[in-house]
Short mmCIF file of C-alpha atoms in Angstrom, two decimals:
data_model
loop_
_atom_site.label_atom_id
_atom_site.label_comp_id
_atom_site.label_asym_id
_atom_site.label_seq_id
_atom_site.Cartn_x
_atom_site.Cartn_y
_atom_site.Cartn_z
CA UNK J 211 7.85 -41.39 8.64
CA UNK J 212 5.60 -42.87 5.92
CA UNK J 213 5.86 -43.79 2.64
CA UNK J 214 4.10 -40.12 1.11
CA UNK J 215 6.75 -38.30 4.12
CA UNK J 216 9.65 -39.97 2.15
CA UNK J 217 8.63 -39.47 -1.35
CA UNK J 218 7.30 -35.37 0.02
CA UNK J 219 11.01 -34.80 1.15
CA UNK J 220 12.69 -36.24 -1.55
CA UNK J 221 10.57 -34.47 -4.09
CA UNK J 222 10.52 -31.24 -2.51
CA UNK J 223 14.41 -31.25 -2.53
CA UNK J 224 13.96 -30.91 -6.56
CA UNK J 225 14.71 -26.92 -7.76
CA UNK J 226 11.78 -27.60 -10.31
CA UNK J 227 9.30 -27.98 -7.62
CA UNK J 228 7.53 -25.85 -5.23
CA UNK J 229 5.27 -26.81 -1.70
CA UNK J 230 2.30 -25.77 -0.89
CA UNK J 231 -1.44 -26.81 -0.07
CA UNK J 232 -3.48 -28.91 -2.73
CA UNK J 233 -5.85 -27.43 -4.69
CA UNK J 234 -8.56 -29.92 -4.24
CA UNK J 235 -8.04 -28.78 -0.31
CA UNK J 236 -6.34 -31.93 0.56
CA UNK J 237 -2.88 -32.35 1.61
CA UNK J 238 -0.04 -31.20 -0.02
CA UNK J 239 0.94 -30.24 -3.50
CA UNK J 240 4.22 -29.67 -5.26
CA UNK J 241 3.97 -27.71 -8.63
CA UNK J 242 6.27 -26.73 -11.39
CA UNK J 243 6.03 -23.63 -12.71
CA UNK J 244 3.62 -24.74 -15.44
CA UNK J 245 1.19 -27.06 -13.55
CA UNK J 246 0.44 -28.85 -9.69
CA UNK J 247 2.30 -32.03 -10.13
CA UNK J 248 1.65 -34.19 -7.66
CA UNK J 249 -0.64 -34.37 -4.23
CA UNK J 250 0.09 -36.33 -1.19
CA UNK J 251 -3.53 -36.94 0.40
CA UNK J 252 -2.61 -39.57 2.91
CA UNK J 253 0.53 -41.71 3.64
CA UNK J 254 0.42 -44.44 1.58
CA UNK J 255 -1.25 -42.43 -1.67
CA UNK J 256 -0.42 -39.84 -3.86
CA UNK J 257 -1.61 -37.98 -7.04
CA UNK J 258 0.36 -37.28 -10.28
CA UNK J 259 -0.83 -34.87 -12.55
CA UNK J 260 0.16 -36.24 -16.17
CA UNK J 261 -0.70 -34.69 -19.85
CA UNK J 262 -3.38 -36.83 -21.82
CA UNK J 263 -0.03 -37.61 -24.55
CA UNK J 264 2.08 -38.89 -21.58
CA UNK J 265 -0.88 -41.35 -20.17
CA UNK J 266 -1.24 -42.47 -23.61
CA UNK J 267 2.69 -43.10 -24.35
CA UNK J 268 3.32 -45.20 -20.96
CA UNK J 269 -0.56 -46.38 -20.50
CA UNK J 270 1.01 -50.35 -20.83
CA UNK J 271 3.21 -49.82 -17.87
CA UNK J 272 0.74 -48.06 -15.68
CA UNK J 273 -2.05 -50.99 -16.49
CA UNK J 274 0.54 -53.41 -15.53
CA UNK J 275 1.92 -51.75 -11.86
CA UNK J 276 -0.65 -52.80 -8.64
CA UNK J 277 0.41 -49.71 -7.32
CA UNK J 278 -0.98 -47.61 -10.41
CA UNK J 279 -4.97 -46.39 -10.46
CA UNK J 280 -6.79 -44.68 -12.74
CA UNK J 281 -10.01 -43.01 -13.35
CA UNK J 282 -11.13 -43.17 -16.75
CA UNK J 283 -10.90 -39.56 -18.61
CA UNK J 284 -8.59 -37.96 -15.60
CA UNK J 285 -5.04 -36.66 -16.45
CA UNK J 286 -4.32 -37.53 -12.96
CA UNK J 287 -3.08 -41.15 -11.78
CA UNK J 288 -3.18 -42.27 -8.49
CA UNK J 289 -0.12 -43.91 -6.82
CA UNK J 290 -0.65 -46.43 -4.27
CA UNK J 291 2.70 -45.94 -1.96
CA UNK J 292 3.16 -49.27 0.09
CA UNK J 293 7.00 -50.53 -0.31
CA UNK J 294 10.13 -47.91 -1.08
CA UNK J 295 9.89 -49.15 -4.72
CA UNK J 296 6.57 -47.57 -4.69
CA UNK J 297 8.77 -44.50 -4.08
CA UNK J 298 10.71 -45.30 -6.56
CA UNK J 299 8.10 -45.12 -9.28
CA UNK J 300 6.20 -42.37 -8.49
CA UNK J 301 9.55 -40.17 -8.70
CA UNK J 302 10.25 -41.01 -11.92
CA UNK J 303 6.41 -40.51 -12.97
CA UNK J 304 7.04 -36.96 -11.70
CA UNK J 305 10.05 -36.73 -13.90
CA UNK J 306 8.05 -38.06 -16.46
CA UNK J 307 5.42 -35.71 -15.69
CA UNK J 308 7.61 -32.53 -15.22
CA UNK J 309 9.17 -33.05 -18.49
CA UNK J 310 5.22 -33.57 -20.27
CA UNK J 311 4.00 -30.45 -18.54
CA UNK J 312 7.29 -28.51 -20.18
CA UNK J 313 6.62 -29.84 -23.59
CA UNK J 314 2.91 -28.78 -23.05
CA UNK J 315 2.17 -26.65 -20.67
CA UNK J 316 -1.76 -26.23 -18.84
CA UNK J 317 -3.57 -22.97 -19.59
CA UNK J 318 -5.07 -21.66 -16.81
CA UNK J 319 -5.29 -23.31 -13.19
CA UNK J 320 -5.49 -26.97 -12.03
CA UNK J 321 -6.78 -29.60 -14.25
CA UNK J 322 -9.99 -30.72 -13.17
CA UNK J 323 -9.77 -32.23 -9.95
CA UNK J 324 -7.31 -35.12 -8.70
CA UNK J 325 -8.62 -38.30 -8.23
CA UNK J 326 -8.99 -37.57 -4.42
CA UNK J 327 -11.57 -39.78 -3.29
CA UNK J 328 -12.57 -41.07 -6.96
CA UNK J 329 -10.65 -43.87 -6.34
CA UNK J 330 -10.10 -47.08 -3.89
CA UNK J 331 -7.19 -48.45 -3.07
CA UNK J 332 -6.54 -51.77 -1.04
CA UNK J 333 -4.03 -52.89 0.16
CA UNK J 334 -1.89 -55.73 -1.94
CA UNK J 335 -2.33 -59.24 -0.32
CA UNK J 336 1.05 -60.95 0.85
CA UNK J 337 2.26 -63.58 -1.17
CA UNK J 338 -1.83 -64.51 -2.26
CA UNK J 339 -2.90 -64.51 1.20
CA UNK J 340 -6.28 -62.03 1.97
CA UNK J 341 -7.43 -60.51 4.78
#
């Protein structure tokens, strides 16, 4: 089972979240009732749908974590899933992100597109070794 598999089943176990095909046509999504949360487009990546106020309030943490991408403009971030604490932070993004989207809920469908293949993620060297 990979990394996305893990983070899919644990997520989908939440009552405030429902399964079902991405909207960008990619893998899978889980929404809340107010917005798609979260797509899983491979296993080792996902992305989280988050309101332009909650990127702002947490934008030092995100620009800190190697597992963290994002596209400039985009209310989604991408998650780079490569150890279980990579797990660990994207479900409390979607807690974060569950609770933003409640606060401030999207009008009308998905936000402009995920960041499905706007962004590049390699893998994290081991202990400063490339290749």
């Amino acid at each position: 089972m990979t990394l996305a598999q893990r983070a899919l089943e644990r997520l989908d176990a939440w009552p405030d979240l429902t399964a079902g095909p991405a909207s960008c046509g990619t893998g899978r999504a889980l929404r809340s009732p107010h917005s798609e949360i979260v797509h899983f487009h491979s296993g080792h990546e996902a992305d989280l749908h988050l309101t332009s106020r909650a990127i702002q309030r947490i934008s030092r943490d995100l620009a800190v974590s190697t597992a963290i991408r994002m596209v400039p403009g985009s209310r989604w971030v991408t998650v780079h899933l490569d150890c279980d604490a990579d797990v660990d932070l994207l479900l409390s993004l979607v807690s974060v992100a569950l609770q933003a989207h409640q606060m401030r809920p999207v009008s009308g469908g998905p936000a402009a597109g995920c960041n499905y293949r706007r962004v590049t993620v390699l893998p994290r060297s081991r202990q400063g070794v490339y290749g």
